[in-house]
CSV table of C-alpha atoms in Angstrom, one decimal:
chain,number,residue,atom,x,y,z
A,1,MET,CA,-62.9,-241.7,34.7
A,2,ASP,CA,-65.8,-240.9,32.5
A,3,LYS,CA,-65.3,-243.9,30.3
A,4,GLN,CA,-67.7,-243.1,27.4
A,5,ASN,CA,-66.3,-239.5,26.9
A,6,SER,CA,-62.6,-240.3,27.5
A,7,ASN,CA,-60.1,-240.4,24.6
A,8,PHE,CA,-58.6,-243.4,26.5
A,9,ARG,CA,-61.4,-245.5,25.3
A,10,TRP,CA,-59.8,-245.7,21.9
A,11,VAL,CA,-56.6,-247.2,23.5
A,12,ILE,CA,-58.9,-249.8,25.1
A,13,PHE,CA,-60.6,-250.5,21.8
A,14,THR,CA,-57.3,-250.9,19.9
A,15,SER,CA,-55.7,-253.1,22.6
A,16,VAL,CA,-58.6,-255.4,22.9
A,17,LEU,CA,-59.1,-255.8,19.2
A,18,PHE,CA,-55.4,-256.5,18.5
A,19,THR,CA,-55.6,-259.3,21.2
A,20,TYR,CA,-58.7,-260.7,19.5
A,21,LEU,CA,-56.8,-260.6,16.1
A,22,ILE,CA,-54.0,-262.7,17.4
A,23,MET,CA,-56.2,-265.1,19.4
A,24,SER,CA,-58.6,-265.7,16.5
A,25,SER,CA,-55.7,-266.5,14.1
A,26,GLN,CA,-54.8,-269.4,16.4
A,27,ARG,CA,-58.2,-271.0,15.8
A,28,THR,CA,-57.4,-272.0,12.2
A,29,ALA,CA,-53.6,-271.8,12.1
A,30,PRO,CA,-53.1,-275.5,13.0
A,31,GLY,CA,-54.9,-276.3,9.7
A,32,LEU,CA,-51.8,-275.1,7.9
A,33,ILE,CA,-49.5,-277.8,9.3
A,34,THR,CA,-51.8,-280.9,9.1
A,35,ASP,CA,-49.4,-282.8,6.8
A,36,GLN,CA,-46.4,-281.9,9.0
A,37,LEU,CA,-48.2,-283.1,12.2
A,38,MET,CA,-49.1,-286.4,10.5
A,39,ASN,CA,-45.5,-286.9,9.6
A,40,ASP,CA,-43.9,-285.7,12.8
A,41,PHE,CA,-46.2,-287.6,15.1
A,42,SER,CA,-47.1,-290.6,12.8
A,43,VAL,CA,-50.8,-290.1,13.3
A,44,THR,CA,-53.8,-290.4,11.0
A,45,ALA,CA,-55.8,-287.5,9.5
A,46,ALA,CA,-58.7,-288.3,11.8
A,47,THR,CA,-56.5,-287.8,14.8
A,48,VAL,CA,-55.2,-284.5,13.5
A,49,GLY,CA,-58.8,-283.5,12.7
A,50,LEU,CA,-59.8,-284.2,16.3
A,51,VAL,CA,-56.9,-282.2,17.7
A,52,THR,CA,-57.8,-279.3,15.4
A,53,SER,CA,-61.5,-279.3,16.1
A,54,ILE,CA,-61.4,-279.8,19.9
A,55,GLN,CA,-60.8,-276.1,20.4
A,56,PHE,CA,-64.1,-275.3,18.8
A,57,PHE,CA,-66.0,-277.8,21.0
A,58,VAL,CA,-64.4,-276.3,24.1
A,59,TYR,CA,-65.1,-272.8,22.9
A,60,THR,CA,-68.8,-273.6,22.2
A,61,GLY,CA,-69.3,-275.4,25.5
A,62,LEU,CA,-67.9,-272.6,27.6
A,63,GLN,CA,-69.8,-269.6,26.1
A,64,ILE,CA,-72.6,-269.6,28.6
A,65,PRO,CA,-70.4,-270.3,31.7
A,66,MET,CA,-68.1,-267.6,30.5
A,67,GLY,CA,-71.0,-265.2,30.3
A,68,ILE,CA,-72.0,-266.1,33.8
A,69,LEU,CA,-68.5,-265.5,35.1
A,70,ALA,CA,-68.2,-262.2,33.2
A,71,ASP,CA,-71.4,-260.9,34.7
A,72,ARG,CA,-70.3,-261.9,38.2
A,73,TYR,CA,-66.6,-260.9,38.2
A,74,GLY,CA,-66.3,-258.4,35.3
A,75,PRO,CA,-64.6,-258.8,32.0
A,76,ASN,CA,-61.1,-257.5,32.8
A,77,PHE,CA,-59.7,-260.4,34.7
A,78,LEU,CA,-61.3,-263.0,32.4
A,79,LEU,CA,-59.9,-261.4,29.2
A,80,ILE,CA,-56.4,-261.1,30.7
A,81,LEU,CA,-56.6,-264.7,31.9
A,82,GLY,CA,-57.9,-265.9,28.5
A,83,ALA,CA,-55.0,-264.2,26.6
A,84,THR,CA,-52.5,-265.8,29.1
A,85,LEU,CA,-54.1,-269.3,28.7
A,86,THR,CA,-54.2,-269.1,24.9
A,87,GLY,CA,-50.5,-268.0,24.9
A,88,ILE,CA,-49.5,-270.8,27.3
A,89,GLY,CA,-51.5,-273.4,25.3
A,90,THR,CA,-49.9,-272.2,22.0
A,91,MET,CA,-46.4,-272.5,23.5
A,92,ILE,CA,-47.1,-276.0,24.8
A,93,TYR,CA,-48.4,-276.9,21.3
A,94,SER,CA,-45.0,-275.8,19.9
A,95,PHE,CA,-43.1,-278.0,22.3
A,96,SER,CA,-45.3,-281.0,21.9
A,97,THR,CA,-43.6,-284.4,21.7
A,98,HIS,CA,-46.7,-286.6,21.7
A,99,GLU,CA,-50.2,-286.3,20.2
A,100,LEU,CA,-51.7,-286.3,23.7
A,101,VAL,CA,-49.7,-283.1,24.5
A,102,LEU,CA,-51.1,-281.5,21.3
A,103,PHE,CA,-54.6,-282.5,22.4
A,104,VAL,CA,-54.1,-280.9,25.9
A,105,ALA,CA,-52.6,-277.8,24.4
A,106,ARG,CA,-55.6,-277.2,22.1
A,107,ILE,CA,-58.0,-277.7,25.0
A,108,LEU,CA,-56.1,-275.1,27.0
A,109,THR,CA,-56.1,-272.8,23.9
A,110,GLY,CA,-59.9,-273.4,23.6
A,111,ILE,CA,-60.5,-272.4,27.2
A,112,GLY,CA,-58.5,-269.2,26.7
A,113,ASP,CA,-60.2,-268.5,23.4
A,114,ALA,CA,-63.7,-268.9,25.0
A,115,THR,CA,-63.0,-265.7,27.0
A,116,ILE,CA,-62.4,-263.3,24.2
A,117,TRP,CA,-65.7,-262.5,22.5
A,118,VAL,CA,-68.0,-262.3,25.5
A,119,ASN,CA,-65.6,-260.2,27.5
A,120,MET,CA,-64.6,-258.0,24.6
A,121,VAL,CA,-68.3,-257.2,24.0
A,122,LEU,CA,-68.8,-256.3,27.7
A,123,ILE,CA,-65.7,-254.1,27.7
A,124,LEU,CA,-66.8,-252.2,24.6
A,125,SER,CA,-70.3,-251.8,26.0
A,126,LEU,CA,-68.8,-250.2,29.1
A,127,TRP,CA,-66.5,-247.8,27.2
A,128,PHE,CA,-68.8,-246.8,24.3
A,129,ASN,CA,-72.3,-245.5,24.1
A,130,LYS,CA,-75.0,-247.5,22.3
A,131,LYS,CA,-74.7,-245.7,18.9
A,132,GLU,CA,-70.9,-246.0,18.9
A,133,PHE,CA,-71.2,-249.6,20.1
A,134,THR,CA,-73.4,-250.6,17.1
A,135,ARG,CA,-70.9,-249.1,14.7
A,136,LEU,CA,-67.8,-250.5,16.4
A,137,ILE,CA,-69.1,-254.0,17.0
A,138,GLY,CA,-68.8,-254.4,13.2
A,139,PHE,CA,-65.1,-253.6,13.4
A,140,ALA,CA,-64.8,-256.2,16.1
A,141,GLY,CA,-66.4,-258.8,13.8
A,142,MET,CA,-64.0,-257.7,11.0
A,143,THR,CA,-61.1,-258.3,13.3
A,144,GLY,CA,-62.1,-262.0,13.7
A,145,SER,CA,-62.0,-262.3,9.9
A,146,LEU,CA,-58.7,-260.6,9.7
A,147,GLY,CA,-57.4,-263.2,12.2
A,148,PHE,CA,-58.5,-266.0,9.9
A,149,LEU,CA,-56.8,-264.1,7.1
A,150,LEU,CA,-53.6,-263.8,9.2
A,151,ALA,CA,-53.6,-267.5,9.6
A,152,THR,CA,-53.3,-268.1,5.8
A,153,VAL,CA,-50.4,-266.6,3.8
A,154,PRO,CA,-48.7,-264.5,6.6
A,155,PHE,CA,-48.6,-267.4,9.1
A,156,SER,CA,-47.5,-269.8,6.3
A,157,VAL,CA,-44.5,-267.5,5.6
A,158,LEU,CA,-43.6,-267.6,9.3
A,159,VAL,CA,-43.9,-271.4,9.3
A,160,ALA,CA,-41.6,-271.5,6.3
A,161,LEU,CA,-39.0,-269.3,7.9
A,162,LEU,CA,-39.1,-270.7,11.5
A,163,GLY,CA,-40.7,-274.1,11.1
A,164,TRP,CA,-44.1,-274.8,12.6
A,165,ARG,CA,-42.7,-275.1,16.2
A,166,GLY,CA,-41.0,-271.7,16.0
A,167,ALA,CA,-44.0,-270.0,14.5
A,168,PHE,CA,-46.4,-271.2,17.2
A,169,LEU,CA,-43.8,-270.4,19.9
A,170,ILE,CA,-43.6,-266.8,18.6
A,171,ALA,CA,-47.5,-266.6,18.6
A,172,GLY,CA,-47.7,-267.9,22.2
A,173,ILE,CA,-45.1,-265.5,23.5
A,174,LEU,CA,-46.9,-262.6,21.8
A,175,LEU,CA,-50.1,-263.5,23.4
A,176,CYS,CA,-48.5,-263.7,26.9
A,177,LEU,CA,-47.0,-260.3,26.3
A,178,LEU,CA,-50.4,-259.0,25.3
A,179,SER,CA,-51.9,-260.3,28.5
A,180,ILE,CA,-49.4,-258.2,30.5
A,181,PHE,CA,-50.2,-255.1,28.3
A,182,LEU,CA,-54.0,-255.7,28.8
A,183,TYR,CA,-53.4,-255.7,32.6
A,184,TYR,CA,-51.6,-252.3,32.3
A,185,VAL,CA,-54.3,-250.8,30.0
A,186,LEU,CA,-57.5,-252.2,31.5
A,187,VAL,CA,-56.5,-252.1,35.2
A,188,LYS,CA,-53.5,-249.9,36.0
A,189,LYS,CA,-53.8,-247.1,33.5
A,190,SER,CA,-57.6,-246.9,33.6
A,191,GLN,CA,-57.7,-247.3,37.4
A,192,GLN,CA,-60.2,-250.1,37.3
A,193,SER,CA,-60.5,-253.2,39.4
A,194,LEU,CA,-59.0,-256.4,38.1
A,195,ILE,CA,-62.0,-258.3,39.5
A,196,ALA,CA,-65.2,-256.3,39.7
A,197,ALA,CA,-66.8,-256.3,43.2
A,198,PRO,CA,-70.6,-256.7,43.1
A,199,LYS,CA,-72.3,-253.4,43.7
A,200,ILE,CA,-75.8,-254.7,44.1
A,201,GLN,CA,-77.6,-257.7,45.5
A,202,ARG,CA,-77.4,-260.1,42.6
A,203,GLU,CA,-79.9,-262.8,41.8
A,204,LYS,CA,-78.8,-266.4,41.8
A,205,THR,CA,-77.3,-267.6,38.5
A,206,SER,CA,-79.9,-270.4,38.3
A,207,VAL,CA,-82.7,-267.8,38.5
A,208,ILE,CA,-81.2,-265.7,35.8
A,209,MET,CA,-80.6,-268.8,33.6
A,210,ARG,CA,-84.2,-269.9,33.9
A,211,ARG,CA,-85.4,-266.4,33.0
A,212,ILE,CA,-83.1,-266.3,29.9
A,213,LEU,CA,-84.0,-269.8,28.8
A,214,SER,CA,-87.7,-268.9,28.9
A,215,ASP,CA,-87.1,-265.5,27.2
A,216,ARG,CA,-88.2,-265.3,23.6
A,217,GLN,CA,-85.8,-262.5,22.8
A,218,ALA,CA,-82.8,-264.6,24.0
A,219,TRP,CA,-83.9,-267.6,21.8
A,220,ALA,CA,-84.5,-265.3,18.9
A,221,LEU,CA,-80.9,-264.0,19.2
A,222,PHE,CA,-79.7,-267.6,19.6
A,223,PHE,CA,-81.3,-268.7,16.3
A,224,CYS,CA,-80.5,-265.6,14.3
A,225,HIS,CA,-76.8,-266.2,15.2
A,226,PHE,CA,-77.2,-269.9,14.6
A,227,GLY,CA,-78.4,-269.2,11.0
A,228,ILE,CA,-75.9,-266.6,9.9
A,229,VAL,CA,-72.7,-268.0,11.4
A,230,GLY,CA,-72.8,-271.8,10.9
A,231,GLY,CA,-73.1,-271.7,7.1
A,232,TYR,CA,-70.1,-269.5,6.7
A,233,ILE,CA,-67.7,-270.9,9.3
A,234,GLY,CA,-68.9,-274.5,9.0
A,235,PHE,CA,-68.8,-274.7,5.2
A,236,ILE,CA,-66.0,-272.3,4.3
A,237,GLY,CA,-63.8,-273.7,7.0
A,238,SER,CA,-64.3,-277.4,6.1
A,239,TRP,CA,-65.9,-278.3,2.8
A,240,ALA,CA,-65.5,-275.3,0.5
A,241,VAL,CA,-62.1,-276.2,-0.9
A,242,PRO,CA,-63.0,-279.9,-1.5
A,243,TYR,CA,-66.3,-278.8,-3.1
A,244,VAL,CA,-64.6,-276.6,-5.6
A,245,MET,CA,-62.0,-279.2,-6.4
A,246,ASP,CA,-64.5,-282.1,-6.8
A,247,VAL,CA,-67.3,-280.3,-8.7
A,248,TYR,CA,-65.3,-277.8,-10.8
A,249,GLY,CA,-62.0,-279.7,-11.1
A,250,MET,CA,-60.0,-276.8,-9.8
A,251,THR,CA,-56.6,-277.0,-8.1
A,252,ARG,CA,-56.3,-276.5,-4.4
A,253,ILE,CA,-54.7,-273.1,-5.0
A,254,VAL,CA,-57.6,-271.8,-7.1
A,255,ALA,CA,-60.1,-273.2,-4.5
A,256,SER,CA,-58.2,-271.4,-1.7
A,257,GLN,CA,-58.4,-268.2,-3.6
A,258,LEU,CA,-62.2,-268.5,-3.5
A,259,ILE,CA,-61.9,-268.7,0.3
A,260,MET,CA,-60.0,-265.5,0.2
A,261,ILE,CA,-62.8,-263.9,-1.8
A,262,SER,CA,-65.2,-264.9,0.9
A,263,LEU,CA,-62.9,-263.6,3.7
A,264,ILE,CA,-62.7,-260.3,1.8
A,265,GLY,CA,-66.5,-260.1,1.7
A,266,ALA,CA,-66.6,-260.6,5.5
A,267,LEU,CA,-63.9,-258.0,6.0
A,268,ILE,CA,-65.9,-255.4,4.1
A,269,GLY,CA,-69.3,-256.5,5.3
A,270,ALA,CA,-68.7,-256.4,9.1
A,271,PRO,CA,-67.8,-252.7,9.5
A,272,LEU,CA,-70.0,-251.5,6.6
A,273,ILE,CA,-73.1,-253.2,7.9
A,274,GLY,CA,-72.5,-251.9,11.4
A,275,TRP,CA,-72.2,-248.4,9.9
A,276,ILE,CA,-75.3,-248.8,7.9
A,277,SER,CA,-77.3,-249.9,10.9
A,278,SER,CA,-75.9,-247.1,13.0
A,279,CYS,CA,-76.9,-244.5,10.3
A,280,LEU,CA,-80.4,-245.9,9.9
A,281,GLU,CA,-80.7,-246.2,13.7
A,282,THR,CA,-82.3,-249.6,13.3
A,283,ILE,CA,-80.8,-253.1,13.6
A,284,LYS,CA,-83.6,-255.4,12.7
A,285,ARG,CA,-84.4,-254.2,9.2
A,286,PRO,CA,-80.8,-254.5,7.8
A,287,TYR,CA,-80.4,-257.8,9.7
A,288,ILE,CA,-83.5,-259.3,8.0
A,289,VAL,CA,-82.2,-258.1,4.6
A,290,PHE,CA,-78.9,-259.9,5.0
A,291,HIS,CA,-80.5,-263.0,6.4
A,292,ILE,CA,-82.7,-263.2,3.4
A,293,THR,CA,-79.7,-262.5,1.1
A,294,VAL,CA,-77.6,-265.3,2.6
A,295,LEU,CA,-80.6,-267.7,2.4
A,296,LEU,CA,-81.0,-266.9,-1.3
A,297,CYS,CA,-77.3,-267.5,-1.9
A,298,TRP,CA,-77.4,-270.9,-0.4
A,299,SER,CA,-80.6,-271.8,-2.2
A,300,ILE,CA,-78.9,-270.9,-5.6
A,301,PHE,CA,-76.6,-273.9,-5.1
A,302,LEU,CA,-79.7,-276.1,-5.0
A,303,LEU,CA,-81.3,-274.3,-7.9
A,304,PHE,CA,-78.2,-275.0,-10.1
A,305,LYS,CA,-78.0,-278.7,-8.9
A,306,GLU,CA,-74.8,-277.9,-6.8
A,307,HIS,CA,-73.0,-276.5,-10.0
A,308,PRO,CA,-73.7,-272.8,-10.6
A,309,PRO,CA,-71.6,-271.1,-13.3
A,310,PHE,CA,-68.1,-270.3,-12.0
A,311,TYR,CA,-68.6,-266.5,-12.3
A,312,LEU,CA,-71.7,-266.9,-10.2
A,313,LEU,CA,-69.9,-269.1,-7.7
A,314,ILE,CA,-67.4,-266.2,-7.1
A,315,ILE,CA,-70.2,-263.8,-6.5
A,316,LEU,CA,-72.0,-266.2,-4.1
A,317,PHE,CA,-68.8,-266.7,-2.1
A,318,PHE,CA,-68.3,-263.0,-1.8
A,319,ILE,CA,-72.0,-262.3,-0.8
A,320,ILE,CA,-72.1,-265.1,1.7
A,321,GLY,CA,-68.9,-263.7,3.4
A,322,PHE,CA,-70.4,-260.2,3.2
A,323,GLY,CA,-73.6,-261.3,4.8
A,324,PHE,CA,-71.7,-263.2,7.5
A,325,GLY,CA,-70.4,-259.8,8.5
A,326,SER,CA,-73.8,-258.9,9.8
A,327,ASN,CA,-73.5,-261.4,12.7
A,328,SER,CA,-72.2,-258.7,15.0
A,329,LEU,CA,-75.6,-257.1,15.0
A,330,THR,CA,-76.7,-259.9,17.3
A,331,PHE,CA,-74.7,-258.4,20.0
A,332,ALA,CA,-75.8,-254.9,19.3
A,333,VAL,CA,-79.3,-256.2,20.0
A,334,VAL,CA,-78.1,-257.9,23.2
A,335,ARG,CA,-76.7,-254.5,24.3
A,336,GLN,CA,-80.0,-252.7,23.9
A,337,SER,CA,-82.3,-255.5,25.1
A,338,PHE,CA,-80.9,-256.7,28.4
A,339,PRO,CA,-79.6,-255.0,31.6
A,340,ILE,CA,-75.8,-254.9,32.0
A,341,THR,CA,-76.0,-257.5,34.7
A,342,GLU,CA,-77.2,-260.1,32.2
A,343,THR,CA,-75.3,-259.0,29.1
A,344,GLY,CA,-72.5,-261.5,29.5
A,345,ILE,CA,-74.8,-264.5,29.9
A,346,VAL,CA,-77.0,-263.5,27.0
A,347,THR,CA,-73.9,-262.8,24.8
A,348,GLY,CA,-72.6,-266.2,25.6
A,349,PHE,CA,-76.0,-267.8,25.0
A,350,ALA,CA,-76.3,-266.2,21.5
A,351,ASN,CA,-72.7,-267.0,20.6
A,352,THR,CA,-73.3,-270.6,21.6
A,353,GLY,CA,-76.0,-270.7,18.8
A,354,GLY,CA,-73.5,-269.5,16.2
A,355,PHE,CA,-70.7,-271.9,17.0
A,356,LEU,CA,-73.1,-274.8,17.6
A,357,SER,CA,-74.1,-274.5,14.0
A,358,ALA,CA,-70.5,-274.2,12.9
A,359,VAL,CA,-69.7,-277.5,14.7
A,360,LEU,CA,-72.8,-279.3,13.4
A,361,LEU,CA,-72.6,-278.3,9.7
A,362,PRO,CA,-69.3,-279.9,8.8
A,363,SER,CA,-70.4,-283.2,10.4
A,364,ILE,CA,-73.8,-283.3,8.7
A,365,PHE,CA,-72.3,-282.2,5.4
A,366,GLY,CA,-69.6,-284.9,5.7
A,367,TYR,CA,-72.2,-287.6,6.6
A,368,LEU,CA,-74.2,-286.8,3.5
A,369,LEU,CA,-71.1,-287.0,1.3
A,370,ASP,CA,-70.1,-290.3,2.8
A,371,TYR,CA,-73.6,-291.7,2.3
A,372,PHE,CA,-73.8,-290.8,-1.4
A,373,GLN,CA,-70.2,-292.1,-2.0
A,374,SER,CA,-71.0,-295.4,-0.4
A,375,THR,CA,-74.4,-295.9,-2.2
A,376,SER,CA,-73.7,-294.4,-5.7
A,377,GLY,CA,-69.9,-294.5,-5.8
A,378,SER,CA,-69.8,-290.8,-6.6
A,379,ILE,CA,-69.4,-287.9,-4.1
A,380,SER,CA,-70.7,-285.2,-6.4
A,381,GLY,CA,-74.4,-285.8,-5.8
A,382,GLY,CA,-73.8,-285.6,-2.1
A,383,TYR,CA,-72.9,-281.9,-2.4
A,384,TYR,CA,-76.4,-281.1,-3.7
A,385,TYR,CA,-78.1,-282.6,-0.6
A,386,GLY,CA,-75.2,-281.2,1.6
A,387,PHE,CA,-76.3,-277.7,0.6
A,388,LEU,CA,-79.6,-278.4,2.2
A,389,THR,CA,-77.9,-278.0,5.6
A,390,PRO,CA,-76.9,-274.3,5.3
A,391,VAL,CA,-80.3,-273.6,3.7
A,392,ILE,CA,-82.1,-275.1,6.7
A,393,PHE,CA,-79.8,-273.4,9.1
A,394,SER,CA,-80.4,-270.0,7.3
A,395,ILE,CA,-84.2,-270.6,7.6
A,396,PHE,CA,-83.8,-271.0,11.4
A,397,GLY,CA,-81.7,-267.7,11.3
A,398,LEU,CA,-84.4,-265.9,9.4
A,399,ILE,CA,-87.1,-267.1,11.8
A,400,GLY,CA,-85.0,-265.9,14.7
A,401,VAL,CA,-84.4,-262.4,13.3
A,402,ILE,CA,-88.1,-262.0,12.5
A,403,PHE,CA,-89.1,-262.8,16.1
A,404,MET,CA,-86.3,-260.6,17.4
A,405,GLU,CA,-87.6,-257.4,19.1
A,406,GLU,CA,-85.4,-254.4,18.5
A,407,LYS,CA,-86.4,-252.6,21.7
A,408,ARG,CA,-87.9,-254.3,24.7
A,409,GLN,CA,-90.3,-252.3,26.8
A,410,ASN,CA,-89.7,-254.5,29.8
A,411,ALA,CA,-85.9,-254.1,29.6
A,412,GLY,CA,-86.1,-250.8,31.4
A,413,ARG,CA,-88.3,-252.3,34.1
A,414,ARG,CA,-85.9,-255.3,34.5
A,415,SER,CA,-82.9,-253.0,34.8
A,416,ASN,CA,-84.6,-250.8,37.3
A,417,ALA,CA,-85.5,-253.9,39.3
A,418,THR,CA,-81.9,-254.8,39.6
A,419,GLY,CA,-80.8,-251.3,40.2
A,420,VAL,CA,-78.6,-251.0,37.2
A,421,PRO,CA,-79.5,-248.7,34.3
A,422,LEU,CA,-79.2,-250.0,30.7
């Protein structure tokens, strides 16, 4: 089958993205039932917070190993396995009778979730040419934001109708069914191998890792993803609602609506930025523009002493979400910069940068808030210094994208050396 000219590639695209939609919704869905977990299991907020966040730690830690496995054995098996593990973990979560079981279930879900992005990028790079890939990777990024959106009001309605156990059970069953469907689409219908057999003499993983860790382009991609992802996911997913409530005196409902505005920005930004980049036939220039834009937005919080006018706050939340949509361009650069035999590892390495910042920012931000509350008795001043964190992260991102090379002259030579064309 000629993959990149086959109409079947759109079936692949739809199937993989729908699986990503459901899997990404389960990253944040447990945050909806924090109070119910505390009551049902008689545990503290800190315990529930650890159970909720463990998935992100597992996800981040497995990105590079997942890239190595994807390059070695192909993306089909790993994506199918990941959907299955996420489904099983979600079902175990729904049946939990002890907080330890919740913890194990989220670890299992995190392992499954760690497979999705790296292998989805590889599958799309195999089925679509470079120009289509640059445009469609934006839609893939939008799907992740849609997953976060699905885990708000729609999943809340499901929880209200079925209870939290019933809602998570349904999600787990759906994911297991999707894994069966993916096997049919990716393997049976497309007549592809479940596990890709190596067609060439491959280098040792340690040799490839040493080369990547000493590669300026790989580190540039790591840092540009670090800068654009952490501020959005780290802040919006943890401190945005408390910030609006504490500084502006808003209710939780109004504060949550601001999160929706940011999500809408991300939904619009991801496909639009990919389309703009594809039309301009350049990735670096629009990526630099959006990195600068996001940096300026975070800096405005400092300029207004953590308290910009409310109308400006709405605009800032939207633009930060919109700028976050550009993060998919990182993987478009990976696609054009590295041979297919190393795409998985570099994708995992770059994605590690993004989620490392998403893990670090809430902790640093929270530490600064605790410090100011303990020394001055007021938490408000802590937000001002807390906003230094996304500003600094964004500066790292801007440095990364400036040093990023849009086309590598040695990429062709490296691919030829391994016998695999770009």
